[in-house]
mmCIF file of N, CA, C and O in Angstrom:
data_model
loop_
_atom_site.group_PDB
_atom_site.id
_atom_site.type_symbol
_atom_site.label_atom_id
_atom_site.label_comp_id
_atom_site.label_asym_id
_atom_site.label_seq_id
_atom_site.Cartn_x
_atom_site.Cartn_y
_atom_site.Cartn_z
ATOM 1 N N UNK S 908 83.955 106.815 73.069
ATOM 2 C CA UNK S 908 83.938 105.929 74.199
ATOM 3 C C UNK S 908 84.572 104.609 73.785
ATOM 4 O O UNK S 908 84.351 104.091 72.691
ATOM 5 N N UNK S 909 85.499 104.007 74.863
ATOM 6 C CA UNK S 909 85.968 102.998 74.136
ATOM 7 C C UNK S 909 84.839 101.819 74.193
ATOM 8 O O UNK S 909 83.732 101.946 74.716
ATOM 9 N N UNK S 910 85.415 100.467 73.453
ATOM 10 C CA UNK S 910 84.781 99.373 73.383
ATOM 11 C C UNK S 910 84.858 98.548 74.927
ATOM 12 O O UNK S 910 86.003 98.473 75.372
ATOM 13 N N UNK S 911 83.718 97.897 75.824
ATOM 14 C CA UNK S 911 83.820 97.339 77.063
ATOM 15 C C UNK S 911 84.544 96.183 76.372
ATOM 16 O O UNK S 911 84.593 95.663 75.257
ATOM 17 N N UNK S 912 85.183 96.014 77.815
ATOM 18 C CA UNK S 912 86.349 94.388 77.569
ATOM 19 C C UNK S 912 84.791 93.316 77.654
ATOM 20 O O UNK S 912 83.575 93.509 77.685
ATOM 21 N N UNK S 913 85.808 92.054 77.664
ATOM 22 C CA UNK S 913 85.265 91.234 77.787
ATOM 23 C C UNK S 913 84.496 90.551 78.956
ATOM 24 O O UNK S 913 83.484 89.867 78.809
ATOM 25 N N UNK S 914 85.034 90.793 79.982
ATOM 26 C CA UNK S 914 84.646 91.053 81.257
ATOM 27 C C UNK S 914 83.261 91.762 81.672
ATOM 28 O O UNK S 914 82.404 91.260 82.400
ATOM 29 N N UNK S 915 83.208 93.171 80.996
ATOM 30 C CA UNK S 915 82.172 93.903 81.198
ATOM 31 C C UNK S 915 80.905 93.194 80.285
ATOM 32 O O UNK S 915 79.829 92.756 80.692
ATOM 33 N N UNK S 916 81.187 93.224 79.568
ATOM 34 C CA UNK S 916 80.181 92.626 77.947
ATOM 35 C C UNK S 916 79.377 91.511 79.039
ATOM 36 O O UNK S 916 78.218 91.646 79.430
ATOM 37 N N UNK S 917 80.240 90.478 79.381
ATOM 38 C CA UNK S 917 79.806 89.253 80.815
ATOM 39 C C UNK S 917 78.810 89.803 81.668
ATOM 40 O O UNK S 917 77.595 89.605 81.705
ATOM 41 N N UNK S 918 79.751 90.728 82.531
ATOM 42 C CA UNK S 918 78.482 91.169 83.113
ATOM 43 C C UNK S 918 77.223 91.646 82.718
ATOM 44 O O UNK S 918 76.074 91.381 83.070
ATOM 45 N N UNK S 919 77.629 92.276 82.049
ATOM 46 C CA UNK S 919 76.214 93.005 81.180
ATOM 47 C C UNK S 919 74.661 92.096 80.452
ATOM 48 O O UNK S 919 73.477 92.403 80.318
ATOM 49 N N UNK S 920 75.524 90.848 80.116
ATOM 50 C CA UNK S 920 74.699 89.828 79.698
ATOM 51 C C UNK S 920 74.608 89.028 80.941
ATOM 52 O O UNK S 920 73.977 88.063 80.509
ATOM 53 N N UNK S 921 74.762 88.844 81.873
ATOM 54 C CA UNK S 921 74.820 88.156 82.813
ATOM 55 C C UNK S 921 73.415 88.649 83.672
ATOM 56 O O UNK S 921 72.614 87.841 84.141
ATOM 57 N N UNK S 922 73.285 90.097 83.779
ATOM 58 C CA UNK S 922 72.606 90.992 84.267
ATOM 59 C C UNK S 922 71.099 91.005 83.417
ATOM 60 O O UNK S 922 70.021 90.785 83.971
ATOM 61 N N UNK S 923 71.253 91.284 82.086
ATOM 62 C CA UNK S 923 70.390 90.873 81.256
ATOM 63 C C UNK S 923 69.152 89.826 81.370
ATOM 64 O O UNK S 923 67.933 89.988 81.426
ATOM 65 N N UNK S 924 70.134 88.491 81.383
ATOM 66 C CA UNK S 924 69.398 87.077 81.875
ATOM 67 C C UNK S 924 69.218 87.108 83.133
ATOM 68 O O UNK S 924 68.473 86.204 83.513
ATOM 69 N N UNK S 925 69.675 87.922 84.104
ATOM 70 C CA UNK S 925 69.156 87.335 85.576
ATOM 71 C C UNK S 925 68.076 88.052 85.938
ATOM 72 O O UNK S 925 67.144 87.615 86.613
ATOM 73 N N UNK S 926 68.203 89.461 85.381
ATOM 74 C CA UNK S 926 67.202 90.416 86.018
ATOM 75 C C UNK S 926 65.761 89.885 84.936
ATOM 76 O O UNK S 926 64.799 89.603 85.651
ATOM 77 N N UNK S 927 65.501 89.732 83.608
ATOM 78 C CA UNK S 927 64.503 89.254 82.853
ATOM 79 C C UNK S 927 64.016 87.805 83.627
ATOM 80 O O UNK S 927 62.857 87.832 84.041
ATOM 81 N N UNK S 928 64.647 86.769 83.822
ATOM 82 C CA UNK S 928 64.198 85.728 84.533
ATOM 83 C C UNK S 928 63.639 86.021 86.164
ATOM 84 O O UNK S 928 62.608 85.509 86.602
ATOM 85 N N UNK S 929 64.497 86.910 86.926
ATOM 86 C CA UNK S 929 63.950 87.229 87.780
ATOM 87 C C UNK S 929 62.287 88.102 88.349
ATOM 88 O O UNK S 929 61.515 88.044 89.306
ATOM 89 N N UNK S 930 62.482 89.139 86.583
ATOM 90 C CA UNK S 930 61.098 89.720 86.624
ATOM 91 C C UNK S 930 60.026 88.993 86.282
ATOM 92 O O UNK S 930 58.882 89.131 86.714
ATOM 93 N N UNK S 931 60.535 87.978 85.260
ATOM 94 C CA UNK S 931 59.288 87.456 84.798
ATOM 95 C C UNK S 931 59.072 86.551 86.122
ATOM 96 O O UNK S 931 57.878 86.667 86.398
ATOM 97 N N UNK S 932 59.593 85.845 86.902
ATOM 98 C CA UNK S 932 59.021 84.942 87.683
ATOM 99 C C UNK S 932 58.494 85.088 88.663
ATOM 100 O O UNK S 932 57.951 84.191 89.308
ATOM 101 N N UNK S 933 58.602 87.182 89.196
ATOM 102 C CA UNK S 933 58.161 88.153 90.162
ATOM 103 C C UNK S 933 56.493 87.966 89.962
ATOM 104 O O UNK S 933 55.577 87.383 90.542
ATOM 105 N N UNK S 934 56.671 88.804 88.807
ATOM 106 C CA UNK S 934 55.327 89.676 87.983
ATOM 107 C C UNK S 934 54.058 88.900 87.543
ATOM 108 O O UNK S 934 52.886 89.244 87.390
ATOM 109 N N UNK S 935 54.836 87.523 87.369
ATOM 110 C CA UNK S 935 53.625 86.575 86.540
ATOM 111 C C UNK S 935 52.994 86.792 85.197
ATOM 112 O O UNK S 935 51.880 86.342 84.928
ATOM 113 N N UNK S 936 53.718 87.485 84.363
ATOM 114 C CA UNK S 936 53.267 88.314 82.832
ATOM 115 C C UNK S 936 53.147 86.767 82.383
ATOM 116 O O UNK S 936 53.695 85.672 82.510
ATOM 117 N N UNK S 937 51.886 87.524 81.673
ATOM 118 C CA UNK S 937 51.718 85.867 80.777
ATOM 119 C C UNK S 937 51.436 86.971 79.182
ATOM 120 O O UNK S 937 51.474 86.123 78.291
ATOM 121 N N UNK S 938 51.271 87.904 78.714
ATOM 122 C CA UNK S 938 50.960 88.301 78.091
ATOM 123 C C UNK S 938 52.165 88.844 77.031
ATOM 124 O O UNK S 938 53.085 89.507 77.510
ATOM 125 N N UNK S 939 52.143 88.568 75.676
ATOM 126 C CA UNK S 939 53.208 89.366 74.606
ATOM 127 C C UNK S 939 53.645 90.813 75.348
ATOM 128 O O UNK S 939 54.769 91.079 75.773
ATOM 129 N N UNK S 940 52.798 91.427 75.376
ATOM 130 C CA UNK S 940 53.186 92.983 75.512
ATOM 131 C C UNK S 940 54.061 93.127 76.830
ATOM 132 O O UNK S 940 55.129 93.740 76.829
ATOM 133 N N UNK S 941 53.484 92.471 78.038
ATOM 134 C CA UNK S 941 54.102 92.187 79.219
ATOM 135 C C UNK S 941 55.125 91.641 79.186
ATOM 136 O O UNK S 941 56.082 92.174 79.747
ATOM 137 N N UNK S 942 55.264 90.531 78.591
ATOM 138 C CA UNK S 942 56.819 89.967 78.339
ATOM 139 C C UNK S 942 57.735 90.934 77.990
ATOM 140 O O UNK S 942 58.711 91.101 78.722
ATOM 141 N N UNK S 943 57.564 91.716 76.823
ATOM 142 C CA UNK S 943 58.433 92.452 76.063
ATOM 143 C C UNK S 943 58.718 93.470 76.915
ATOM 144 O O UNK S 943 59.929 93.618 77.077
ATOM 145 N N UNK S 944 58.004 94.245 77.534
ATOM 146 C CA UNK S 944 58.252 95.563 78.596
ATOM 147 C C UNK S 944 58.971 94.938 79.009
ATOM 148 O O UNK S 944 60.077 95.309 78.618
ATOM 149 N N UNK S 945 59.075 93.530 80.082
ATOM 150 C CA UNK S 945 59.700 93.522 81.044
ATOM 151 C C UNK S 945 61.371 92.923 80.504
ATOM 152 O O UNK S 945 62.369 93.081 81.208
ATOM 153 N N UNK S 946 61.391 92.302 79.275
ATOM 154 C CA UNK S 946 62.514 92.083 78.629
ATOM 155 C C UNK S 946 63.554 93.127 78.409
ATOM 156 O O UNK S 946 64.688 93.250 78.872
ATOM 157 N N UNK S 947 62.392 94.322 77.023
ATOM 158 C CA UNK S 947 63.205 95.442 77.031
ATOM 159 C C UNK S 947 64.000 96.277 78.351
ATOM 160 O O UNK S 947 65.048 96.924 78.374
ATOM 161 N N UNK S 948 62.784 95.875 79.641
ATOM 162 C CA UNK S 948 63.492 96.833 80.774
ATOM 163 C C UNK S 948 64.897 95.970 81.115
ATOM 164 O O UNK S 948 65.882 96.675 81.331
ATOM 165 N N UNK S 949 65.054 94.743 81.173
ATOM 166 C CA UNK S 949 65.930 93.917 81.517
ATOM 167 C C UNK S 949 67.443 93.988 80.610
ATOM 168 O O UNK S 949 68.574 93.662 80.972
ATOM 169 N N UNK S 950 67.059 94.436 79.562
ATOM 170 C CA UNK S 950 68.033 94.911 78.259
ATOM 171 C C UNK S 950 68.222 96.357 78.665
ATOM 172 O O UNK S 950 69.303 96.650 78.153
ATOM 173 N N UNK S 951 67.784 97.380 79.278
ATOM 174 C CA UNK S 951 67.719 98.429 79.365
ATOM 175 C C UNK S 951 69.046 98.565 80.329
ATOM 176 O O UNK S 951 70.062 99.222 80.101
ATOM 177 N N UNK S 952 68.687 97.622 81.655
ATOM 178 C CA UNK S 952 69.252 97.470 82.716
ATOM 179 C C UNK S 952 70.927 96.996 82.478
ATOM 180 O O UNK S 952 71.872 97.594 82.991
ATOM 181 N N UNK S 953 71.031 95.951 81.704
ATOM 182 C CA UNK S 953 72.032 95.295 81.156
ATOM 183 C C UNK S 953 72.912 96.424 80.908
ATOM 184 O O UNK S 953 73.813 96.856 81.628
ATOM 185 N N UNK S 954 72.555 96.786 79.905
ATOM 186 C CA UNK S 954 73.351 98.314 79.032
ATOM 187 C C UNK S 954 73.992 98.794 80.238
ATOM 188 O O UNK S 954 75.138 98.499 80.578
ATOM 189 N N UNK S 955 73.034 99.701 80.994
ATOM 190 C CA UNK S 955 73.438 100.337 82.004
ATOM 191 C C UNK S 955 74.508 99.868 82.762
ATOM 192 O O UNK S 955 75.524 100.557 82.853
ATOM 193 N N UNK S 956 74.399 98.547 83.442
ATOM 194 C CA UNK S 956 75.382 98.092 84.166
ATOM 195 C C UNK S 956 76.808 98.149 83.489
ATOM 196 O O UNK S 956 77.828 98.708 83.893
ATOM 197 N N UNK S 957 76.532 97.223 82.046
ATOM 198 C CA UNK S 957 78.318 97.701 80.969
ATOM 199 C C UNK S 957 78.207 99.111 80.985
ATOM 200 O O UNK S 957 77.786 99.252 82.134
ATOM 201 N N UNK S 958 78.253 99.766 80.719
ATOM 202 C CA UNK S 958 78.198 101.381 80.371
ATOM 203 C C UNK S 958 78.924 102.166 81.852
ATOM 204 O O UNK S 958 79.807 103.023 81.826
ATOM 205 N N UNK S 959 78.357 101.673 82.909
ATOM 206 C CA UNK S 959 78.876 102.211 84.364
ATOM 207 C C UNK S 959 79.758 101.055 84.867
ATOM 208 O O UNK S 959 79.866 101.135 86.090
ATOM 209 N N UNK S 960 80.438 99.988 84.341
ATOM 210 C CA UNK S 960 81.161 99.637 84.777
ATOM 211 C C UNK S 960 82.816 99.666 83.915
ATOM 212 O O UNK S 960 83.980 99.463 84.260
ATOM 213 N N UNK S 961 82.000 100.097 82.451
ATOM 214 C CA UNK S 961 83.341 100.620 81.875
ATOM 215 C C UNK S 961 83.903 101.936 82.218
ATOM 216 O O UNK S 961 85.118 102.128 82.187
ATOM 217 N N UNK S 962 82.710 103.219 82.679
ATOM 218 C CA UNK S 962 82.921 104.042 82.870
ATOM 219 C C UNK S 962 83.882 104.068 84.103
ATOM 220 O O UNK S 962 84.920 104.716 84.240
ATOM 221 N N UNK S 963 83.230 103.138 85.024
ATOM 222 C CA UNK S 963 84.449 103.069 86.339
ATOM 223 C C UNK S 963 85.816 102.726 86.259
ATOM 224 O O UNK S 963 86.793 103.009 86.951
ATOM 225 N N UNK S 964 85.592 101.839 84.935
ATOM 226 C CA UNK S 964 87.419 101.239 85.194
ATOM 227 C C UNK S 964 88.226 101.906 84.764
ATOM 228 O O UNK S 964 89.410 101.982 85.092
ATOM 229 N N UNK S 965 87.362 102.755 83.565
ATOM 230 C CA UNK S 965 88.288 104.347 82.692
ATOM 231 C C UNK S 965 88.931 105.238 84.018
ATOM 232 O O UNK S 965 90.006 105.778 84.282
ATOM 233 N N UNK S 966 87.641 105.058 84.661
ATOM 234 C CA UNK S 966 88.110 106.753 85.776
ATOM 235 C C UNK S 966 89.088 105.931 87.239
ATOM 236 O O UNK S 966 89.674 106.513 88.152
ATOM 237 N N UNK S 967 88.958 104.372 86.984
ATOM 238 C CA UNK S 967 89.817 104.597 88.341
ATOM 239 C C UNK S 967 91.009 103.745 87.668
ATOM 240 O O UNK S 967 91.286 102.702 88.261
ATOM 241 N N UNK S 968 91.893 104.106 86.291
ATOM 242 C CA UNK S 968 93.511 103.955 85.951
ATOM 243 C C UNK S 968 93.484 104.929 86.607
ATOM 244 O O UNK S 968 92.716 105.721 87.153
ATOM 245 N N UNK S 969 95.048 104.589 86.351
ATOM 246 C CA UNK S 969 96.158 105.520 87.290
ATOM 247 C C UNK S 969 96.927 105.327 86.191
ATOM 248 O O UNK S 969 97.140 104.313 85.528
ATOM 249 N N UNK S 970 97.429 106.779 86.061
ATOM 250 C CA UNK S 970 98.641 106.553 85.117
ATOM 251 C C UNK S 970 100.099 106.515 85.534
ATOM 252 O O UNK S 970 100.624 107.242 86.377
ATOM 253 N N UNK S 971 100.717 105.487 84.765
ATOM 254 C CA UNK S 971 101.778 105.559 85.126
ATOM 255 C C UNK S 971 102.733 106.377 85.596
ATOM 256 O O UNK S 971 102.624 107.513 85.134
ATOM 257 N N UNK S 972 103.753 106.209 86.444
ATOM 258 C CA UNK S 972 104.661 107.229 86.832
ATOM 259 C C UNK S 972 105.474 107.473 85.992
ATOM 260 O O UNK S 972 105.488 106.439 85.324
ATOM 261 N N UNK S 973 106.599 108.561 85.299
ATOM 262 C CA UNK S 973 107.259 108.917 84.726
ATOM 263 C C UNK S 973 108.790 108.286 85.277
ATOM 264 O O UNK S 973 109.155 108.482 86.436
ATOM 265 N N UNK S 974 109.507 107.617 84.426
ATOM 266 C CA UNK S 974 110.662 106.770 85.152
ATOM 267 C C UNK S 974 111.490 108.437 85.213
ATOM 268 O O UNK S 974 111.136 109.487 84.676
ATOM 269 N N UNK S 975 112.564 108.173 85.995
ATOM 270 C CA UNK S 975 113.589 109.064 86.338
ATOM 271 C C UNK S 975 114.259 109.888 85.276
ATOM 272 O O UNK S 975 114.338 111.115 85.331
ATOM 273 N N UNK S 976 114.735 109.149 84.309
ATOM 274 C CA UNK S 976 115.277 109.595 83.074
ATOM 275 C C UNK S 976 114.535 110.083 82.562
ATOM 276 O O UNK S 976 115.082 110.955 81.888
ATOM 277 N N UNK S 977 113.613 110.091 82.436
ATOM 278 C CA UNK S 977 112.906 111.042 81.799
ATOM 279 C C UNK S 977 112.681 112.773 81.904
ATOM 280 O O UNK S 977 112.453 113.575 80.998
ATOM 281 N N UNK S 978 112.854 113.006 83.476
ATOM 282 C CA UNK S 978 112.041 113.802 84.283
ATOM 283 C C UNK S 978 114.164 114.135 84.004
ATOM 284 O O UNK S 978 114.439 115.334 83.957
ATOM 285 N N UNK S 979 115.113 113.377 83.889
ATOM 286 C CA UNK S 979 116.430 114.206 83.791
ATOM 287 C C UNK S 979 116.492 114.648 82.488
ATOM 288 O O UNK S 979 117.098 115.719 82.445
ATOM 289 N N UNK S 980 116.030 114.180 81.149
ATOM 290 C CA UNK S 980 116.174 114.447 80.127
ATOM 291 C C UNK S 980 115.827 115.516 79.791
ATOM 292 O O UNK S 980 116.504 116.227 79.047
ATOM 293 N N UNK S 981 114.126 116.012 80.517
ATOM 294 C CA UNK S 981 113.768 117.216 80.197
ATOM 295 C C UNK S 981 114.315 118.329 80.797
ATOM 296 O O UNK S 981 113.785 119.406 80.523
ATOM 297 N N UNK S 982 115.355 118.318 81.634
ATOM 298 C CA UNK S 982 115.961 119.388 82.856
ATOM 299 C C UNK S 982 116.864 119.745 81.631
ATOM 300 O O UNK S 982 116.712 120.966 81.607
ATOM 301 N N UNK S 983 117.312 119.586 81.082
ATOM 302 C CA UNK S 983 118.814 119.978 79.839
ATOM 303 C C UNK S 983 118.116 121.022 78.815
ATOM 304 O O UNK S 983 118.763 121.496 77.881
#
């Protein structure tokens, strides 16, 4: 699998910090163990998002067209 650009990596950490700040300020965890669940899930989430957004940009290239000469070169 290749390495996510830089772009994705962004999102991914972006996602990370919003969804962990967002849970914790949902849930009200005041507790170690609670924190950490809801961190790890927030890291869990992160991943996921890079992982399916590199996967998307793999599957929607397009590969280039073959220039003309080419497609005459192989006719000989």
């Amino acid at each position: 699998m290749p390495r996510p650009s830089a772009a994705q990596l962004c999102l991914g950490t972006f996602t990370v910090v919003a969804s962990a700040v967002a849970l914790l300020a949902v849930s009200g965890a005041e507790g170690v163990l609670e924190v950490g669940v809801l961190v790890v899930f927030a890291l869990a989430l992160g991943t996921l998002v890079t992982v399916l957004s590199s996967v998307s940009a793999r599957s929607s290239r397009v590969p280039a067209p073959a220039s003309p000469g080419h497609e005459y070169a192989r006719q000989r």
